[in-house]
Amino acid sequence: MELSELEQHQLVKFASDACHSRNHSVSVDLGKAEFELVENGIQFYHSQFKLDSKHADYRYLVAKILLRDEKWTLLVAHRDQYEMFEGWHTHPSIERLGNQLHPLFEEVEQDPQGLIW
């Protein structure tokens, strides 16, 4: 399902605010939060930079907020002990978080369970 312009604008605004807040409160050496708009939602990246560079040394997907079956959902990347991507899992608190965008973005930003960043 393709997103409307209004939904896209709302996603970019929420993601920009969440990443800005996260980057402001986390040391640069721990990485930077970034996002990218995709067809049916937004995906978040953890980017690691060398101290003397403006380009990411490496970047990997950590979470997605997607519209599925007319409901918003938060997916978290699952990685093995070697940090190799294994697949996507629905965030375990999705029932508590509900279908509204604001709580989903707050969960990504704050990551109280340490599942994303």
PDB file of C-alpha atoms in Angstrom:
ATOM      1  CA  MET A   1       0.000   0.000   0.000  1.00  0.00           C
ATOM      2  CA  GLU A   2       1.478   3.312  -1.068  1.00  0.00           C
ATOM      3  CA  LEU A   3       1.559   6.157   1.433  1.00  0.00           C
ATOM      4  CA  SER A   4      -0.093   9.518   0.812  1.00  0.00           C
ATOM      5  CA  GLU A   5       2.017  12.691   0.709  1.00  0.00           C
ATOM      6  CA  LEU A   6       0.624  13.675   4.104  1.00  0.00           C
ATOM      7  CA  GLU A   7       1.611  10.320   5.621  1.00  0.00           C
ATOM      8  CA  GLN A   8       5.077  10.563   4.064  1.00  0.00           C
ATOM      9  CA  HIS A   9       5.556  14.081   5.438  1.00  0.00           C
ATOM     10  CA  GLN A  10       4.399  12.957   8.888  1.00  0.00           C
ATOM     11  CA  LEU A  11       6.787   9.979   8.866  1.00  0.00           C
ATOM     12  CA  VAL A  12       9.758  12.117   7.826  1.00  0.00           C
ATOM     13  CA  LYS A  13       8.953  14.716  10.510  1.00  0.00           C
ATOM     14  CA  PHE A  14       8.630  12.110  13.291  1.00  0.00           C
ATOM     15  CA  ALA A  15      11.751  10.232  12.130  1.00  0.00           C
ATOM     16  CA  SER A  16      13.796  13.420  11.824  1.00  0.00           C
ATOM     17  CA  ASP A  17      12.800  14.509  15.334  1.00  0.00           C
ATOM     18  CA  ALA A  18      13.516  11.048  16.786  1.00  0.00           C
ATOM     19  CA  CYS A  19      16.942  10.775  15.139  1.00  0.00           C
ATOM     20  CA  HIS A  20      17.890  14.340  16.059  1.00  0.00           C
ATOM     21  CA  SER A  21      16.949  13.735  19.698  1.00  0.00           C
ATOM     22  CA  ARG A  22      18.745  10.390  19.776  1.00  0.00           C
ATOM     23  CA  ASN A  23      21.889  11.787  18.139  1.00  0.00           C
ATOM     24  CA  HIS A  24      21.902  14.755  20.507  1.00  0.00           C
ATOM     25  CA  SER A  25      21.831  12.561  23.612  1.00  0.00           C
ATOM     26  CA  VAL A  26      24.249   9.819  22.449  1.00  0.00           C
ATOM     27  CA  SER A  27      28.014  10.124  22.055  1.00  0.00           C
ATOM     28  CA  VAL A  28      29.263  10.232  18.442  1.00  0.00           C
ATOM     29  CA  ASP A  29      31.526   7.234  19.005  1.00  0.00           C
ATOM     30  CA  LEU A  30      28.418   5.123  19.735  1.00  0.00           C
ATOM     31  CA  GLY A  31      27.079   5.816  16.252  1.00  0.00           C
ATOM     32  CA  LYS A  32      24.491   7.977  14.612  1.00  0.00           C
ATOM     33  CA  ALA A  33      20.785   7.353  14.039  1.00  0.00           C
ATOM     34  CA  GLU A  34      19.609   7.895  10.461  1.00  0.00           C
ATOM     35  CA  PHE A  35      16.430   7.141   8.539  1.00  0.00           C
ATOM     36  CA  GLU A  36      15.147   6.596   5.033  1.00  0.00           C
ATOM     37  CA  LEU A  37      11.628   6.794   3.648  1.00  0.00           C
ATOM     38  CA  VAL A  38      10.527   3.583   1.921  1.00  0.00           C
ATOM     39  CA  GLU A  39       7.416   2.658  -0.053  1.00  0.00           C
ATOM     40  CA  ASN A  40       5.201   1.728   2.906  1.00  0.00           C
ATOM     41  CA  GLY A  41       6.989   3.315   5.856  1.00  0.00           C
ATOM     42  CA  ILE A  42      10.338   4.366   7.193  1.00  0.00           C
ATOM     43  CA  GLN A  43      13.476   2.481   8.131  1.00  0.00           C
ATOM     44  CA  PHE A  44      16.139   3.378  10.669  1.00  0.00           C
ATOM     45  CA  TYR A  45      19.877   2.849  10.386  1.00  0.00           C
ATOM     46  CA  HIS A  46      22.712   2.789  12.882  1.00  0.00           C
ATOM     47  CA  SER A  47      25.722   4.428  11.213  1.00  0.00           C
ATOM     48  CA  GLN A  48      29.258   4.306  12.535  1.00  0.00           C
ATOM     49  CA  PHE A  49      31.744   6.964  11.454  1.00  0.00           C
ATOM     50  CA  LYS A  50      35.488   7.254  11.621  1.00  0.00           C
ATOM     51  CA  LEU A  51      36.444  10.286  13.679  1.00  0.00           C
ATOM     52  CA  ASP A  52      37.872  12.180  10.713  1.00  0.00           C
ATOM     53  CA  SER A  53      35.119  11.366   8.212  1.00  0.00           C
ATOM     54  CA  LYS A  54      31.702  12.639   7.183  1.00  0.00           C
ATOM     55  CA  HIS A  55      30.923   9.349   5.438  1.00  0.00           C
ATOM     56  CA  ALA A  56      29.734   6.300   7.348  1.00  0.00           C
ATOM     57  CA  ASP A  57      32.309   3.563   7.861  1.00  0.00           C
ATOM     58  CA  TYR A  58      29.411   1.140   8.069  1.00  0.00           C
ATOM     59  CA  ARG A  59      25.636   1.390   8.315  1.00  0.00           C
ATOM     60  CA  TYR A  60      23.056  -1.226   9.102  1.00  0.00           C
ATOM     61  CA  LEU A  61      19.284  -1.407   9.405  1.00  0.00           C
ATOM     62  CA  VAL A  62      17.978  -1.587  12.958  1.00  0.00           C
ATOM     63  CA  ALA A  63      14.214  -0.953  12.775  1.00  0.00           C
ATOM     64  CA  LYS A  64      11.270  -0.220  10.497  1.00  0.00           C
ATOM     65  CA  ILE A  65       7.892   1.383  11.013  1.00  0.00           C
ATOM     66  CA  LEU A  66       5.609   0.076   8.284  1.00  0.00           C
ATOM     67  CA  LEU A  67       1.970   0.288   7.301  1.00  0.00           C
ATOM     68  CA  ARG A  68       0.704  -3.295   6.982  1.00  0.00           C
ATOM     69  CA  ASP A  69      -2.929  -4.201   6.479  1.00  0.00           C
ATOM     70  CA  GLU A  70      -3.855  -0.583   7.321  1.00  0.00           C
ATOM     71  CA  LYS A  71      -2.046  -0.794  10.695  1.00  0.00           C
ATOM     72  CA  TRP A  72       1.284   0.695  11.733  1.00  0.00           C
ATOM     73  CA  THR A  73       3.786  -1.780  13.112  1.00  0.00           C
ATOM     74  CA  LEU A  74       7.327  -1.627  14.481  1.00  0.00           C
ATOM     75  CA  LEU A  75       9.808  -4.242  13.280  1.00  0.00           C
ATOM     76  CA  VAL A  76      13.219  -4.804  14.847  1.00  0.00           C
ATOM     77  CA  ALA A  77      16.227  -6.356  13.120  1.00  0.00           C
ATOM     78  CA  HIS A  78      17.412  -9.626  14.613  1.00  0.00           C
ATOM     79  CA  ARG A  79      21.161 -10.297  14.438  1.00  0.00           C
ATOM     80  CA  ASP A  80      23.303 -13.253  15.434  1.00  0.00           C
ATOM     81  CA  GLN A  81      26.294 -13.091  17.794  1.00  0.00           C
ATOM     82  CA  TYR A  82      28.454 -11.921  14.856  1.00  0.00           C
ATOM     83  CA  GLU A  83      26.044  -9.037  14.093  1.00  0.00           C
ATOM     84  CA  MET A  84      24.887 -10.717  10.880  1.00  0.00           C
ATOM     85  CA  PHE A  85      21.301  -9.882   9.922  1.00  0.00           C
ATOM     86  CA  GLU A  86      18.909 -12.820  10.368  1.00  0.00           C
ATOM     87  CA  GLY A  87      15.489 -11.262   9.815  1.00  0.00           C
ATOM     88  CA  TRP A  88      12.774  -8.956  11.075  1.00  0.00           C
ATOM     89  CA  HIS A  89      10.701  -9.467  14.213  1.00  0.00           C
ATOM     90  CA  THR A  90       7.695  -7.559  15.437  1.00  0.00           C
ATOM     91  CA  HIS A  91       8.662  -5.477  18.467  1.00  0.00           C
ATOM     92  CA  PRO A  92       7.578  -7.400  21.595  1.00  0.00           C
ATOM     93  CA  SER A  93       5.744  -4.368  23.026  1.00  0.00           C
ATOM     94  CA  ILE A  94       3.615  -3.789  19.923  1.00  0.00           C
ATOM     95  CA  GLU A  95       0.380  -4.600  21.781  1.00  0.00           C
ATOM     96  CA  ARG A  96       1.159  -1.957  24.415  1.00  0.00           C
ATOM     97  CA  LEU A  97       2.380   0.558  21.826  1.00  0.00           C
ATOM     98  CA  GLY A  98      -0.724   0.226  19.673  1.00  0.00           C
ATOM     99  CA  ASN A  99      -1.327   1.457  16.149  1.00  0.00           C
ATOM    100  CA  GLN A 100      -0.519   5.161  16.589  1.00  0.00           C
ATOM    101  CA  LEU A 101       2.670   6.574  15.089  1.00  0.00           C
ATOM    102  CA  HIS A 102       3.793   8.742  18.005  1.00  0.00           C
ATOM    103  CA  PRO A 103       4.320   5.880  20.516  1.00  0.00           C
ATOM    104  CA  LEU A 104       6.115   3.820  17.859  1.00  0.00           C
ATOM    105  CA  PHE A 105       8.555   6.650  17.137  1.00  0.00           C
ATOM    106  CA  GLU A 106       9.071   7.253  20.866  1.00  0.00           C
ATOM    107  CA  GLU A 107       9.984   3.580  21.259  1.00  0.00           C
ATOM    108  CA  VAL A 108      12.557   3.860  18.448  1.00  0.00           C
ATOM    109  CA  GLU A 109      14.006   7.068  19.880  1.00  0.00           C
ATOM    110  CA  GLN A 110      14.221   5.993  23.525  1.00  0.00           C
ATOM    111  CA  ASP A 111      14.658   2.225  23.042  1.00  0.00           C
ATOM    112  CA  PRO A 112      13.986   1.478  26.725  1.00  0.00           C
ATOM    113  CA  GLN A 113      14.435  -2.285  26.220  1.00  0.00           C
ATOM    114  CA  GLY A 114      17.697  -1.934  24.278  1.00  0.00           C
ATOM    115  CA  LEU A 115      16.368  -3.880  21.294  1.00  0.00           C
ATOM    116  CA  ILE A 116      17.055  -1.363  18.540  1.00  0.00           C
ATOM    117  CA  TRP A 117      20.225   0.637  19.013  1.00  0.00           C
TER     118      TRP A 117
END
